[in-house]
Amino acid sequence: MRIAVTGAAGRVGQAVVELALDLGHDVVPLDRTVAPDSATQPVDTTDYAAVEAAVAGCDALVHLAAIAGPGLLPDHVVHANNVVSSYNVLHAAASVGITRVCQASSVNAIGGRFSRWPRYDYFPLDESHPTYAEDPYSLSKWICEQQADAIVRRHEDMQIASLRLHGVVADRADTAGWPAIPGKIVERHLWGYVRRDATARAVFAALTVPFAGHEVFYIVAPDTMVAAPSLELAAEHFPDVPIRGDLDGNRGFFDCGKAETILGWHHDSD
């Protein structure tokens, strides 16, 4: 396949490009900021015409470009950049005939880390959980999923996966110091993480496994980043949230069963 990748210079983008090349695919790497000696093409995803021109002739598209959280820029800039970018990429894919698209959403699409205090209706979380997003970043990720729903209603031959990623790291050990970082408040986002290699594999599963329309998938490690038992963490920090599934040991608070069933994805697969 010839695969366009927005945000190709980012930590997930680099892993996706590397895996694509390893698998023998042709890659069109795109990013707003490009080093002078890079093969990545400079493209601002808020510029629709530039996006459409850049992805023309591709068979699949991976959209990873975004402002990665609130507070990095003014709220209206974060929201506008992410919402316009995701719409442009999805619409451009449809316009040039790309039928396989994977976009990075976030576990924060339902609210979480950036909320004043997150609202969770049950644990572990699955894709049926409602959204209570408050901040501009989380809202933009919820909207990108709604945009995908709209695109596949109009373009019934398209297949779009929105991957709800979480704290992407090279290895679980990289999360060791997170709970001690002032202001990070890891309980808000439920002590979760996902390895970068597992994320790249999820992207390619989303591009190659057939399913109909638009689907949202949690892509999170099956364990937490901490040694404390998950049931104890839930009881201490979220005592009123019902437990509907298995939180034994340090099992994670995110149910990735849908990704396992539909995509055949497992975090710890070779």
mmCIF file of C-alpha atoms in Angstrom:
data_model
loop_
_atom_site.group_PDB
_atom_site.id
_atom_site.type_symbol
_atom_site.label_atom_id
_atom_site.label_comp_id
_atom_site.label_asym_id
_atom_site.label_seq_id
_atom_site.Cartn_x
_atom_site.Cartn_y
_atom_site.Cartn_z
ATOM 1 C CA MET A 1 0.000 0.000 0.000
ATOM 2 C CA ARG A 2 0.928 3.628 -0.438
ATOM 3 C CA ILE A 3 0.190 5.150 2.979
ATOM 4 C CA ALA A 4 0.035 8.839 3.885
ATOM 5 C CA VAL A 5 0.914 9.585 7.515
ATOM 6 C CA THR A 6 0.205 12.996 9.055
ATOM 7 C CA GLY A 7 2.195 13.857 12.151
ATOM 8 C CA ALA A 8 4.944 11.600 10.800
ATOM 9 C CA ALA A 9 7.650 13.373 12.817
ATOM 10 C CA GLY A 10 5.938 12.690 16.154
ATOM 11 C CA ARG A 11 6.707 9.802 18.503
ATOM 12 C CA VAL A 12 3.809 7.682 17.230
ATOM 13 C CA GLY A 13 4.264 8.861 13.653
ATOM 14 C CA GLN A 14 7.885 7.754 13.586
ATOM 15 C CA ALA A 15 6.922 4.291 14.844
ATOM 16 C CA VAL A 16 4.158 3.973 12.249
ATOM 17 C CA VAL A 17 6.448 5.060 9.401
ATOM 18 C CA GLU A 18 9.158 2.635 10.531
ATOM 19 C CA LEU A 19 6.732 -0.282 10.755
ATOM 20 C CA ALA A 20 5.207 0.582 7.368
ATOM 21 C CA LEU A 21 8.608 0.515 5.715
ATOM 22 C CA ASP A 22 9.525 -2.729 7.493
ATOM 23 C CA LEU A 23 6.337 -4.276 6.115
ATOM 24 C CA GLY A 24 7.216 -3.194 2.588
ATOM 25 C CA HIS A 25 4.738 -0.345 2.198
ATOM 26 C CA ASP A 26 5.353 2.940 0.401
ATOM 27 C CA VAL A 27 5.031 5.853 2.830
ATOM 28 C CA VAL A 28 4.158 9.504 2.247
ATOM 29 C CA PRO A 29 5.236 11.157 5.541
ATOM 30 C CA LEU A 30 3.623 14.522 6.274
ATOM 31 C CA ASP A 31 4.169 16.987 9.104
ATOM 32 C CA ARG A 32 3.912 20.698 9.796
ATOM 33 C CA THR A 33 7.495 20.952 11.066
ATOM 34 C CA VAL A 34 10.144 19.304 8.921
ATOM 35 C CA ALA A 35 13.905 19.080 9.443
ATOM 36 C CA PRO A 36 16.017 20.299 6.498
ATOM 37 C CA ASP A 37 17.365 16.815 5.730
ATOM 38 C CA SER A 38 14.077 14.974 6.284
ATOM 39 C CA ALA A 39 12.098 13.075 3.663
ATOM 40 C CA THR A 40 8.904 14.252 5.361
ATOM 41 C CA GLN A 41 6.786 16.659 3.330
ATOM 42 C CA PRO A 42 5.773 19.942 5.003
ATOM 43 C CA VAL A 43 1.967 20.080 5.185
ATOM 44 C CA ASP A 44 -0.272 22.151 7.454
ATOM 45 C CA THR A 45 -3.331 19.983 8.054
ATOM 46 C CA THR A 46 -5.495 23.077 8.597
ATOM 47 C CA ASP A 47 -4.929 23.873 4.888
ATOM 48 C CA TYR A 48 -7.454 21.692 3.073
ATOM 49 C CA ALA A 49 -6.047 22.124 -0.432
ATOM 50 C CA ALA A 50 -2.565 21.187 0.772
ATOM 51 C CA VAL A 51 -3.856 18.077 2.500
ATOM 52 C CA GLU A 52 -5.828 16.888 -0.506
ATOM 53 C CA ALA A 53 -2.871 17.388 -2.832
ATOM 54 C CA ALA A 54 -0.515 15.567 -0.454
ATOM 55 C CA VAL A 55 -2.666 12.447 -0.012
ATOM 56 C CA ALA A 56 -3.783 12.065 -3.640
ATOM 57 C CA GLY A 57 -2.680 8.739 -5.054
ATOM 58 C CA CYS A 58 -2.474 7.009 -1.669
ATOM 59 C CA ASP A 59 -4.309 3.794 -0.780
ATOM 60 C CA ALA A 60 -4.576 4.451 2.968
ATOM 61 C CA LEU A 61 -4.182 7.323 5.395
ATOM 62 C CA VAL A 62 -3.068 7.569 9.017
ATOM 63 C CA HIS A 63 -3.930 10.846 10.763
ATOM 64 C CA LEU A 64 -1.783 11.521 13.825
ATOM 65 C CA ALA A 65 -1.200 15.292 13.564
ATOM 66 C CA ALA A 66 -2.682 17.308 16.427
ATOM 67 C CA ILE A 67 -1.892 19.663 19.275
ATOM 68 C CA ALA A 68 -1.441 17.018 21.949
ATOM 69 C CA GLY A 69 -3.227 18.609 24.874
ATOM 70 C CA PRO A 70 -4.717 21.771 26.380
ATOM 71 C CA GLY A 71 -2.442 24.444 27.785
ATOM 72 C CA LEU A 72 0.160 24.165 25.035
ATOM 73 C CA LEU A 73 -1.572 26.983 23.150
ATOM 74 C CA PRO A 74 -4.715 29.031 23.868
ATOM 75 C CA ASP A 75 -7.847 26.894 24.164
ATOM 76 C CA HIS A 76 -9.471 28.181 20.972
ATOM 77 C CA VAL A 77 -6.290 27.449 19.013
ATOM 78 C CA VAL A 78 -6.026 23.873 20.320
ATOM 79 C CA HIS A 79 -9.665 23.161 19.550
ATOM 80 C CA ALA A 80 -9.739 24.816 16.136
ATOM 81 C CA ASN A 81 -6.483 23.234 14.973
ATOM 82 C CA ASN A 82 -7.493 19.710 15.913
ATOM 83 C CA VAL A 83 -11.084 19.873 14.705
ATOM 84 C CA VAL A 84 -10.253 21.521 11.377
ATOM 85 C CA SER A 85 -7.307 19.158 10.823
ATOM 86 C CA SER A 86 -9.295 15.986 11.417
ATOM 87 C CA TYR A 87 -12.141 17.129 9.187
ATOM 88 C CA ASN A 88 -9.749 18.155 6.424
ATOM 89 C CA VAL A 89 -7.929 14.832 6.491
ATOM 90 C CA LEU A 90 -11.097 12.735 6.559
ATOM 91 C CA HIS A 91 -12.779 14.767 3.832
ATOM 92 C CA ALA A 92 -9.664 14.782 1.673
ATOM 93 C CA ALA A 93 -9.395 11.002 1.958
ATOM 94 C CA ALA A 94 -12.978 10.635 0.776
ATOM 95 C CA SER A 95 -12.452 13.112 -2.055
ATOM 96 C CA VAL A 96 -9.415 11.342 -3.532
ATOM 97 C CA GLY A 97 -10.846 7.833 -3.087
ATOM 98 C CA ILE A 98 -8.918 6.590 -0.043
ATOM 99 C CA THR A 99 -11.138 4.021 1.662
ATOM 100 C CA ARG A 100 -8.896 2.933 4.576
ATOM 101 C CA VAL A 101 -8.275 5.553 7.262
ATOM 102 C CA CYS A 102 -6.972 5.344 10.812
ATOM 103 C CA GLN A 103 -6.963 8.406 13.067
ATOM 104 C CA ALA A 104 -5.593 9.000 16.542
ATOM 105 C CA SER A 105 -8.292 9.751 19.043
ATOM 106 C CA SER A 106 -7.629 9.644 22.796
ATOM 107 C CA VAL A 107 -8.940 8.046 25.959
ATOM 108 C CA ASN A 108 -9.733 11.656 26.872
ATOM 109 C CA ALA A 109 -12.475 11.768 24.223
ATOM 110 C CA ILE A 110 -14.859 10.952 27.086
ATOM 111 C CA GLY A 111 -13.145 13.373 29.500
ATOM 112 C CA GLY A 112 -10.473 12.367 31.969
ATOM 113 C CA ARG A 113 -6.996 13.698 32.581
ATOM 114 C CA PHE A 114 -7.816 17.287 31.683
ATOM 115 C CA SER A 115 -11.194 17.511 33.418
ATOM 116 C CA ARG A 116 -11.535 19.349 36.712
ATOM 117 C CA TRP A 117 -12.414 15.902 38.020
ATOM 118 C CA PRO A 118 -13.393 13.122 35.591
ATOM 119 C CA ARG A 119 -16.770 11.440 35.633
ATOM 120 C CA TYR A 120 -16.700 7.683 35.101
ATOM 121 C CA ASP A 121 -19.936 5.682 35.121
ATOM 122 C CA TYR A 122 -18.329 2.250 35.506
ATOM 123 C CA PHE A 123 -15.045 0.336 35.347
ATOM 124 C CA PRO A 124 -13.443 -0.907 33.227
ATOM 125 C CA LEU A 125 -14.261 1.641 30.545
ATOM 126 C CA ASP A 126 -15.424 0.497 27.118
ATOM 127 C CA GLU A 127 -16.405 2.270 23.921
ATOM 128 C CA SER A 128 -20.049 2.527 25.012
ATOM 129 C CA HIS A 129 -19.216 4.914 27.872
ATOM 130 C CA PRO A 130 -20.709 8.410 27.342
ATOM 131 C CA THR A 131 -18.542 11.497 26.998
ATOM 132 C CA TYR A 132 -18.224 14.153 29.661
ATOM 133 C CA ALA A 133 -15.406 16.118 28.004
ATOM 134 C CA GLU A 134 -14.814 19.679 29.282
ATOM 135 C CA ASP A 135 -11.503 20.892 27.894
ATOM 136 C CA PRO A 136 -10.707 21.896 24.290
ATOM 137 C CA TYR A 137 -8.376 18.976 23.586
ATOM 138 C CA SER A 138 -10.703 16.254 24.845
ATOM 139 C CA LEU A 139 -13.632 17.868 23.061
ATOM 140 C CA SER A 140 -11.645 17.961 19.809
ATOM 141 C CA LYS A 141 -10.993 14.217 20.074
ATOM 142 C CA TRP A 142 -14.668 13.503 20.665
ATOM 143 C CA ILE A 143 -15.528 15.633 17.650
ATOM 144 C CA CYS A 144 -13.030 13.835 15.400
ATOM 145 C CA GLU A 145 -14.938 10.626 16.141
ATOM 146 C CA GLN A 146 -18.233 12.305 15.287
ATOM 147 C CA GLN A 147 -16.699 13.595 12.054
ATOM 148 C CA ALA A 148 -15.744 10.034 11.131
ATOM 149 C CA ASP A 149 -19.329 8.907 11.742
ATOM 150 C CA ALA A 150 -20.531 11.619 9.360
ATOM 151 C CA ILE A 151 -17.978 10.808 6.668
ATOM 152 C CA VAL A 152 -18.889 7.108 6.510
ATOM 153 C CA ARG A 153 -22.594 7.941 6.366
ATOM 154 C CA ARG A 154 -21.906 9.847 3.159
ATOM 155 C CA HIS A 155 -19.154 7.566 1.824
ATOM 156 C CA GLU A 156 -20.308 4.045 2.555
ATOM 157 C CA ASP A 157 -17.246 2.411 1.007
ATOM 158 C CA MET A 158 -14.929 3.996 3.585
ATOM 159 C CA GLN A 159 -13.542 2.228 6.639
ATOM 160 C CA ILE A 160 -12.337 4.504 9.456
ATOM 161 C CA ALA A 161 -10.834 3.497 12.786
ATOM 162 C CA SER A 162 -10.474 5.970 15.650
ATOM 163 C CA LEU A 163 -7.878 4.683 18.109
ATOM 164 C CA ARG A 164 -8.245 5.943 21.671
ATOM 165 C CA LEU A 165 -4.586 6.040 22.662
ATOM 166 C CA HIS A 166 -3.195 6.658 26.121
ATOM 167 C CA GLY A 167 0.181 7.852 27.374
ATOM 168 C CA VAL A 168 2.303 6.415 24.567
ATOM 169 C CA VAL A 169 5.766 5.327 25.770
ATOM 170 C CA ALA A 170 8.591 3.164 24.449
ATOM 171 C CA ASP A 171 8.292 0.836 27.444
ATOM 172 C CA ARG A 172 6.273 0.527 30.653
ATOM 173 C CA ALA A 173 9.376 1.466 32.656
ATOM 174 C CA ASP A 174 9.136 4.957 31.166
ATOM 175 C CA THR A 175 6.042 5.615 33.289
ATOM 176 C CA ALA A 176 7.844 4.931 36.589
ATOM 177 C CA GLY A 177 8.178 8.572 37.614
ATOM 178 C CA TRP A 178 4.802 9.820 36.415
ATOM 179 C CA PRO A 179 2.881 9.543 39.713
ATOM 180 C CA ALA A 180 5.464 11.786 41.387
ATOM 181 C CA ILE A 181 5.283 14.603 38.811
ATOM 182 C CA PRO A 182 3.520 17.631 40.370
ATOM 183 C CA GLY A 183 0.184 18.293 38.732
ATOM 184 C CA LYS A 184 0.114 15.108 36.687
ATOM 185 C CA ILE A 185 -2.557 13.501 38.931
ATOM 186 C CA VAL A 186 -2.428 10.078 37.288
ATOM 187 C CA GLU A 187 -5.650 8.957 38.968
ATOM 188 C CA ARG A 188 -7.569 11.257 36.614
ATOM 189 C CA HIS A 189 -6.550 9.123 33.669
ATOM 190 C CA LEU A 190 -6.619 5.826 35.522
ATOM 191 C CA TRP A 191 -2.926 4.920 35.612
ATOM 192 C CA GLY A 192 -2.955 3.842 31.970
ATOM 193 C CA TYR A 193 -0.351 3.749 29.215
ATOM 194 C CA VAL A 194 0.372 2.032 25.875
ATOM 195 C CA ARG A 195 3.659 1.040 24.297
ATOM 196 C CA ARG A 196 4.662 2.721 21.048
ATOM 197 C CA ASP A 197 5.246 -0.550 19.188
ATOM 198 C CA ALA A 198 1.816 -1.821 20.217
ATOM 199 C CA THR A 199 0.293 1.435 18.986
ATOM 200 C CA ALA A 200 1.919 1.074 15.556
ATOM 201 C CA ARG A 201 0.636 -2.504 15.296
ATOM 202 C CA ALA A 202 -2.869 -1.293 16.126
ATOM 203 C CA VAL A 203 -2.665 1.257 13.308
ATOM 204 C CA PHE A 204 -1.825 -1.434 10.768
ATOM 205 C CA ALA A 205 -4.502 -3.757 12.057
ATOM 206 C CA ALA A 206 -6.973 -0.896 11.587
ATOM 207 C CA LEU A 207 -5.824 -0.430 7.984
ATOM 208 C CA THR A 208 -5.806 -4.091 7.003
ATOM 209 C CA VAL A 209 -8.565 -5.881 8.925
ATOM 210 C CA PRO A 210 -11.960 -5.440 7.222
ATOM 211 C CA PHE A 211 -14.910 -3.960 9.121
ATOM 212 C CA ALA A 212 -17.803 -1.739 8.127
ATOM 213 C CA GLY A 213 -18.008 2.018 8.568
ATOM 214 C CA HIS A 214 -16.419 3.799 11.514
ATOM 215 C CA GLU A 215 -15.321 2.049 14.694
ATOM 216 C CA VAL A 216 -13.744 3.410 17.880
ATOM 217 C CA PHE A 217 -11.194 1.267 19.724
ATOM 218 C CA TYR A 218 -9.443 1.616 23.061
ATOM 219 C CA ILE A 219 -5.736 0.918 22.525
ATOM 220 C CA VAL A 220 -4.291 0.704 26.038
ATOM 221 C CA ALA A 221 -2.015 -1.701 27.898
ATOM 222 C CA PRO A 222 -3.791 -4.457 29.855
ATOM 223 C CA ASP A 223 -2.125 -3.426 33.129
ATOM 224 C CA THR A 224 -1.670 -0.137 34.992
ATOM 225 C CA MET A 225 1.599 1.727 35.433
ATOM 226 C CA VAL A 226 1.598 1.124 39.210
ATOM 227 C CA ALA A 227 1.981 -1.906 41.481
ATOM 228 C CA ALA A 228 -1.014 -1.097 43.705
ATOM 229 C CA PRO A 229 -3.987 -3.430 43.152
ATOM 230 C CA SER A 230 -6.539 -1.882 40.823
ATOM 231 C CA LEU A 231 -9.486 -2.627 43.097
ATOM 232 C CA GLU A 232 -7.744 -0.737 45.908
ATOM 233 C CA LEU A 233 -7.088 2.205 43.594
ATOM 234 C CA ALA A 234 -10.732 2.265 42.522
ATOM 235 C CA ALA A 235 -11.942 2.105 46.123
ATOM 236 C CA GLU A 236 -9.641 4.934 47.209
ATOM 237 C CA HIS A 237 -10.111 7.371 44.339
ATOM 238 C CA PHE A 238 -13.470 6.429 42.790
ATOM 239 C CA PRO A 239 -15.460 4.747 45.575
ATOM 240 C CA ASP A 240 -18.843 5.418 43.946
ATOM 241 C CA VAL A 241 -18.016 4.006 40.513
ATOM 242 C CA PRO A 242 -19.468 0.505 39.938
ATOM 243 C CA ILE A 243 -17.090 -2.294 38.950
ATOM 244 C CA ARG A 244 -18.559 -4.224 36.020
ATOM 245 C CA GLY A 245 -15.542 -6.239 34.923
ATOM 246 C CA ASP A 246 -12.248 -7.776 35.983
ATOM 247 C CA LEU A 247 -9.920 -5.446 37.902
ATOM 248 C CA ASP A 248 -8.004 -8.160 39.721
ATOM 249 C CA GLY A 249 -4.313 -7.569 40.376
ATOM 250 C CA ASN A 250 -3.135 -4.497 38.511
ATOM 251 C CA ARG A 251 -5.372 -5.006 35.500
ATOM 252 C CA GLY A 252 -6.048 -1.826 33.550
ATOM 253 C CA PHE A 253 -9.172 0.304 33.772
ATOM 254 C CA PHE A 254 -9.764 0.181 29.986
ATOM 255 C CA ASP A 255 -11.494 -2.722 28.261
ATOM 256 C CA CYS A 256 -9.737 -3.365 24.940
ATOM 257 C CA GLY A 257 -11.869 -6.392 24.108
ATOM 258 C CA LYS A 258 -13.314 -4.697 21.033
ATOM 259 C CA ALA A 259 -9.860 -4.157 19.501
ATOM 260 C CA GLU A 260 -8.957 -7.748 20.309
ATOM 261 C CA THR A 261 -12.160 -9.131 18.765
ATOM 262 C CA ILE A 262 -12.409 -6.987 15.629
ATOM 263 C CA LEU A 263 -8.784 -6.105 14.898
ATOM 264 C CA GLY A 264 -7.078 -9.119 16.432
ATOM 265 C CA TRP A 265 -4.884 -6.652 18.359
ATOM 266 C CA HIS A 266 -3.141 -7.559 21.602
ATOM 267 C CA HIS A 267 -0.851 -5.156 23.406
ATOM 268 C CA ASP A 268 1.826 -7.739 24.122
ATOM 269 C CA SER A 269 1.777 -9.602 20.796
ATOM 270 C CA ASP A 270 5.083 -10.148 18.993
#
